[in-house]
Amino acid sequence: MENVYLGRQSILDGNLSIYGYELFFRDKKFDYKSNYSNVSIEETARVIMNVLTYIDFNEVIGDKKGFIKVSPEILEGEFIDILPAEKTVFQISGISSVTKYLISTCDSLRDKGYEIAVCVDKDYEKVLPLLDSVDYIKLDINDFDDVGLKEITDALKEFLNAQLIANRVENEKDFLLAKELGFDLFQGHFFEEPAFYTEKKLPSFKLSLITLLKYALKEEDFKKIEEFLKVNPDLSYKLLKYVNSPFFYLRQKISSIKQALSILGYRNLQKWVILQIYAMEGVDIKHNPILERSIIRGKMMEILTKKITDDIDLFDKSYLVGMLSLIGTVIGKSSKEILDELNVSDDIKEAILEYKGTLGKLLKAIIDLEYERIEDAKKVLETLNLSLEDLLKAEIEAIAYYENFISQT
């Protein structure tokens, strides 16, 4: 694929389950999260067409909905309906005025099965004629104080056929306020906060997983791990189910813990245990935003580490750094406390807590990309002789890896 890249950000429902993704298209000419109101129709059309040519749409959104930002002019273009109707939401921004033609275009696309979202701001009254023809109304909640946000939310809730999306939800306070005001969907980095998990007592199942992770990280004798699993039948069942999944393409069914451990090895066992720790109660594993973020980080770490070193030890640790980077969030404690408890090596701990060393720098660049701090990411990558293009390629590959993995889980 030539100079065309794609990123995505989760849109969650009120239960912190993934509902869909906003898709960000980038190319070498404008390597930032595209703001289509500032980009020409021709350029945007070219980028979207190139992405659809080189990337399977299903590989980047799975069974979720893909929200694609468009301008009114782009929406009216002939190329737009090549996207799969059942999975595509056109998110309109940059509306200067609502015309009858725009309304009829939206109605026509909805008749074909597409959904329409519209981005509104303080001047929302100018788009009121369009709101009966949309499925989602999106609002940057940090553009308002609490009183102003309530006023505009109350006004928008009159359009009962549309779901309200709160954008730029960055912390627990934002989320709770938006939820209280009646928003249906939420977008931002808020779900990474440990505050969402600290009120819950850690269940015995998770405590057992932490013990198992300690064993796997220390590479305890498999006989000891086998004995531990035998007295934890729920873990044994999940492990056997995982090893027998299509992900491993085994010719024969594995029926014993000893067989399963010999096939997995310590590295894959570590990965599996971390996946189980990240699984959130009440949230389907395929719609878990923390799990998604951690797997993508881990895979990107592996891809980028392989580009800059042949050090097997560093490569093995790279996935762990990505996966463990959100461990504090899930457990509801500080990451330092959890990493100390797990007794991980100093280089893994310093990479996660202080962004030190090669692995720490890679993690920092990945997180900068997630937050769209592109210039910061570039500076870090330069110290490792990597380019932004390397980072963006790794992101696409990791997204495809995650979707393939989750579809077979």
XYZ file of C-alpha atoms in Angstrom:
409
model
C 0.000 0.000 0.000
C 1.539 3.292 -1.097
C 1.538 6.139 1.443
C -2.037 5.535 2.607
C -2.823 4.734 6.239
C -5.760 4.365 8.551
C -6.290 4.719 12.291
C -9.369 4.458 14.450
C -10.786 5.513 17.801
C -13.423 3.575 19.719
C -16.946 4.882 20.252
C -18.412 3.258 23.381
C -21.851 2.780 24.826
C -22.804 3.492 28.429
C -21.534 0.066 29.539
C -18.026 0.803 28.173
C -18.583 -1.646 25.331
C -17.309 -0.851 21.815
C -20.167 0.292 19.572
C -18.139 1.453 16.577
C -15.008 3.278 15.443
C -14.314 6.691 14.001
C -11.886 6.051 11.152
C -9.011 8.433 10.444
C -7.470 8.444 6.996
C -3.908 9.643 6.552
C -1.407 9.744 3.721
C 2.132 11.022 3.318
C 0.943 14.444 2.239
C -1.193 15.080 5.315
C -0.100 12.683 8.025
C -2.482 13.887 10.707
C -6.008 12.978 11.703
C -7.811 14.371 8.707
C -10.127 17.322 9.226
C -12.137 17.084 6.043
C -13.547 20.572 6.364
C -10.000 21.795 5.638
C -9.092 19.274 2.948
C -10.107 19.372 -0.692
C -12.828 17.045 -1.962
C -10.415 15.562 -4.509
C -7.750 14.834 -1.907
C -10.198 13.242 0.503
C -11.812 11.152 -2.215
C -8.387 9.935 -3.332
C -7.385 8.910 0.170
C -10.629 7.038 0.872
C -10.522 5.301 -2.512
C -6.900 4.259 -1.977
C -7.654 2.888 1.462
C -10.603 0.901 0.122
C -8.393 -0.401 -2.678
C -5.594 -1.616 -0.407
C -7.406 -2.453 2.837
C -10.345 -4.770 3.454
C -12.936 -2.577 5.199
C -13.900 -5.555 7.384
C -10.295 -5.900 8.560
C -10.381 -2.521 10.244
C -13.836 -2.509 11.821
C -14.809 -6.179 12.193
C -18.490 -6.435 13.097
C -18.679 -2.812 14.314
C -19.796 0.373 12.561
C -17.268 2.666 10.890
C -17.839 6.415 11.300
C -16.214 8.305 8.414
C -15.912 12.078 8.567
C -17.106 13.828 5.404
C -18.032 17.319 4.305
C -21.452 18.021 2.730
C -19.755 18.280 -0.684
C -18.077 14.886 -0.315
C -21.338 13.300 0.824
C -22.972 14.428 -2.399
C -20.228 12.832 -4.534
C -20.935 9.780 -6.662
C -18.144 7.641 -5.220
C -19.515 7.614 -1.674
C -21.851 4.606 -1.932
C -19.075 2.139 -2.738
C -18.757 1.674 1.035
C -20.723 -1.188 2.669
C -24.072 0.278 3.739
C -24.652 -1.931 6.774
C -21.368 -0.876 8.414
C -20.916 2.730 7.315
C -21.883 5.899 9.150
C -21.187 9.154 7.300
C -20.224 11.768 9.890
C -20.867 15.225 8.416
C -18.848 18.188 9.631
C -18.208 21.677 8.341
C -21.843 22.494 7.541
C -22.244 26.191 6.733
C -25.912 25.905 5.805
C -28.489 23.164 5.300
C -29.908 22.908 1.806
C -32.829 20.862 0.522
C -30.348 18.937 -1.597
C -28.280 17.958 1.463
C -31.417 16.758 3.262
C -32.537 14.720 0.257
C -29.009 13.260 -0.084
C -29.059 12.108 3.540
C -32.546 10.646 3.152
C -31.497 8.825 0.002
C -28.407 7.327 1.658
C -30.452 6.224 4.659
C -32.923 4.538 2.299
C -29.954 2.528 0.987
C -29.065 1.390 4.518
C -26.367 3.917 5.419
C -26.513 5.893 8.646
C -25.801 9.608 9.038
C -24.130 11.444 11.903
C -23.823 15.207 12.138
C -21.302 17.169 14.194
C -22.852 20.169 15.947
C -21.406 23.052 17.979
C -22.685 26.167 19.750
C -24.307 27.306 16.504
C -26.341 24.116 16.336
C -29.491 25.984 15.292
C -28.142 26.309 11.741
C -28.312 22.505 11.318
C -31.750 21.999 12.911
C -33.498 21.368 9.542
C -31.168 18.392 8.982
C -31.590 16.677 12.346
C -34.729 14.745 11.409
C -32.659 13.080 8.684
C -29.770 11.810 10.843
C -29.152 8.817 13.118
C -26.503 10.372 15.384
C -25.781 13.870 16.704
C -22.193 14.393 17.832
C -21.050 17.108 20.223
C -17.614 18.075 21.593
C -18.617 18.333 25.234
C -15.504 20.254 26.284
C -16.602 23.208 24.166
C -19.234 24.005 26.833
C -19.470 24.667 30.536
C -21.835 22.406 32.496
C -24.814 24.779 32.180
C -24.325 25.321 28.456
C -23.915 21.603 27.863
C -27.199 20.862 29.626
C -29.024 23.508 27.604
C -27.852 22.222 24.226
C -28.360 18.583 25.240
C -31.945 19.263 26.290
C -32.559 20.949 22.937
C -31.022 18.087 20.950
C -32.892 15.379 22.855
C -36.067 16.535 21.132
C -34.830 14.595 18.110
C -35.717 11.221 19.590
C -34.714 9.210 16.530
C -31.055 10.232 16.837
C -28.515 8.943 19.340
C -26.331 11.551 21.055
C -22.557 11.059 20.902
C -20.363 12.842 23.453
C -16.965 13.524 21.887
C -13.698 14.394 23.684
C -14.708 12.583 26.863
C -11.350 12.558 28.624
C -12.016 11.581 32.246
C -14.512 10.038 34.637
C -16.122 13.405 35.404
C -16.793 14.026 31.697
C -18.277 10.553 31.280
C -20.554 10.702 34.307
C -21.827 14.165 33.386
C -22.493 13.184 29.756
C -24.247 10.007 30.851
C -26.389 11.915 33.331
C -27.381 14.396 30.619
C -28.653 11.606 28.408
C -25.837 10.947 25.919
C -25.988 7.463 24.400
C -22.455 7.020 23.052
C -19.050 8.271 24.174
C -15.712 8.912 22.462
C -12.388 9.829 24.056
C -9.682 8.420 26.316
C -11.793 8.356 29.477
C -12.046 4.554 29.696
C -8.294 4.284 30.390
C -8.779 5.817 33.843
C -8.388 3.423 36.802
C -11.244 5.332 38.486
C -13.740 3.168 36.609
C -12.503 0.044 38.365
C -11.374 1.077 41.856
C -14.845 0.790 43.386
C -15.071 -2.897 42.531
C -13.500 -5.521 44.740
C -11.141 -7.660 42.687
C -12.883 -11.031 42.190
C -11.125 -14.249 43.208
C -10.889 -15.229 39.534
C -8.741 -12.156 38.797
C -6.602 -12.805 41.891
C -5.938 -16.315 40.594
C -4.962 -14.873 37.218
C -2.453 -12.531 38.832
C -0.876 -15.499 40.614
C -0.758 -17.426 37.327
C 0.813 -14.424 35.576
C 3.534 -14.314 38.251
C 4.314 -17.959 37.533
C 4.375 -17.384 33.783
C 6.619 -14.303 34.042
C 9.035 -16.136 36.363
C 8.900 -19.142 34.020
C 8.120 -21.500 36.863
C 8.301 -25.211 36.123
C 5.311 -26.262 33.997
C 4.529 -28.981 36.542
C 3.907 -26.300 39.192
C 1.728 -24.297 36.766
C -0.170 -27.465 35.824
C -0.903 -28.216 39.492
C -2.142 -24.638 40.008
C -4.467 -24.894 37.015
C -5.856 -28.235 38.179
C -7.211 -26.625 41.355
C -8.685 -23.769 39.272
C -11.024 -25.615 36.875
C -12.494 -22.405 35.442
C -9.017 -21.339 34.323
C -8.244 -24.813 32.996
C -11.413 -24.811 30.903
C -10.685 -21.359 29.438
C -7.088 -22.340 28.645
C -8.098 -25.530 26.836
C -10.775 -23.651 24.917
C -8.174 -21.073 23.837
C -5.599 -23.639 22.704
C -8.256 -25.523 20.727
C -9.505 -22.345 19.015
C -8.987 -21.806 15.253
C -6.252 -19.283 16.104
C -3.738 -22.130 16.578
C -4.764 -24.260 13.586
C -4.089 -27.515 15.459
C -4.798 -30.801 13.676
C -5.796 -32.646 16.829
C -7.823 -31.612 19.850
C -5.824 -30.876 23.006
C -7.392 -32.480 26.063
C -4.854 -32.051 28.872
C -3.332 -29.063 30.659
C 0.140 -30.556 30.179
C -0.342 -30.677 26.405
C -1.738 -27.146 26.351
C 1.231 -25.723 28.261
C 3.760 -27.490 26.041
C 2.104 -26.033 22.933
C 1.767 -22.518 24.333
C 5.168 -22.063 25.963
C 5.817 -19.297 28.480
C 5.475 -16.368 26.081
C 2.037 -17.327 24.760
C 0.918 -18.306 28.251
C 1.830 -14.809 29.456
C -0.203 -13.300 26.619
C -3.210 -15.492 27.365
C -3.218 -14.700 31.093
C -2.992 -10.961 30.410
C -5.919 -11.253 27.983
C -7.982 -12.902 30.724
C -7.060 -10.164 33.205
C -8.170 -7.491 30.755
C -11.519 -9.179 30.154
C -14.130 -6.934 31.828
C -17.112 -8.349 33.685
C -20.340 -7.714 31.825
C -18.564 -6.773 28.560
C -18.243 -9.194 25.647
C -14.554 -9.794 24.954
C -15.119 -8.710 21.338
C -16.379 -5.297 22.480
C -13.818 -4.605 25.214
C -11.978 -1.294 24.583
C -9.174 -1.907 27.100
C -8.457 -5.327 25.634
C -8.476 -3.877 22.116
C -6.102 -1.073 23.039
C -3.689 -3.373 24.861
C -3.514 -5.963 22.054
C -2.925 -3.295 19.419
C -0.219 -1.679 21.545
C 1.432 -5.053 22.107
C 1.419 -5.979 18.425
C 2.710 -2.551 17.375
C 5.532 -2.911 19.906
C 6.501 -6.267 18.370
C 6.397 -4.972 14.798
C 8.486 -1.895 15.554
C 10.990 -3.728 17.771
C 11.638 -6.212 14.987
C 12.472 -3.307 12.663
C 15.274 -1.975 14.849
C 16.892 -4.989 16.535
C 17.546 -8.721 16.290
C 17.617 -8.991 20.079
C 15.226 -11.880 20.861
C 14.970 -10.936 24.532
C 13.937 -7.385 23.657
C 11.439 -8.686 21.108
C 9.880 -11.048 23.663
C 9.521 -8.209 26.152
C 8.058 -5.780 23.615
C 4.584 -7.356 23.497
C 4.488 -7.532 27.292
C 5.276 -3.822 27.572
C 2.365 -2.957 25.288
C -0.045 -5.342 26.993
C 0.944 -4.396 30.540
C 0.840 -0.652 29.855
C -2.838 -0.542 30.917
C -2.689 -3.147 33.696
C -3.210 -0.550 36.433
C -6.449 0.560 34.812
C -7.967 -2.912 34.848
C -6.807 -3.897 38.327
C -7.741 -0.518 39.803
C -4.316 0.127 41.348
C -1.307 2.129 40.252
C 0.707 0.475 37.497
C 3.799 0.632 39.708
C 2.076 -1.306 42.469
C 0.942 -4.036 40.082
C 4.297 -4.290 38.277
C 6.108 -4.537 41.621
C 3.726 -7.295 42.672
C 4.334 -9.169 39.422
C 8.095 -8.739 39.884
C 8.664 -7.860 36.217
C 12.172 -6.974 35.057
C 13.426 -3.424 35.579
C 13.564 -2.617 31.855
C 9.872 -3.550 31.412
C 8.903 -1.548 34.480
C 10.927 1.518 33.435
C 9.546 1.352 29.889
C 5.948 1.435 31.148
C 6.345 3.869 34.035
C 9.018 6.246 32.697
C 9.223 5.576 28.925
C 12.893 4.656 29.399
C 15.004 2.591 27.036
C 14.153 1.385 23.555
C 10.878 -0.208 24.639
C 9.853 2.873 26.586
C 10.469 5.124 23.596
C 8.410 2.861 21.335
C 5.552 2.845 23.836
C 5.722 6.635 24.077
C 5.501 6.982 20.269
C 2.485 4.639 20.114
C 0.667 6.551 22.856
C 1.510 9.867 21.165
C -0.134 8.529 18.003
C -3.238 7.499 19.949
C -3.549 11.048 21.260
C -2.703 12.545 17.840
C 0.512 14.131 19.136
C 2.120 13.500 15.766
C 5.097 15.851 16.119
C 5.972 14.348 19.514
C 5.802 10.860 18.000
C 8.114 11.897 15.160
C 10.746 13.195 17.587
C 10.761 9.945 19.545
C 10.886 7.832 16.378
C 13.883 9.767 15.060
C 15.943 8.660 18.078
C 15.248 5.056 17.066
C 15.875 5.521 13.332
C 12.201 4.919 12.615
C 9.821 7.043 10.569
C 6.203 8.083 11.041
C 5.474 5.831 8.080
C 6.837 2.865 10.078
C 4.509 3.750 12.956
C 1.426 4.118 10.738
C 2.141 0.837 8.927
C 2.485 -0.895 12.292
C -0.862 0.550 13.374
C -2.715 -0.873 10.358
C -1.028 -4.262 10.726
C -1.851 -4.367 14.441
C -5.500 -3.451 13.839
C -5.810 -6.257 11.271
C -4.098 -8.659 13.707
C -6.532 -7.714 16.478
C -9.605 -8.151 14.276
C -8.359 -11.546 13.056
C -7.561 -12.655 16.608
C -10.839 -11.486 18.097
C -12.902 -13.076 15.312
C -11.430 -16.487 16.171
C -11.701 -16.136 19.950
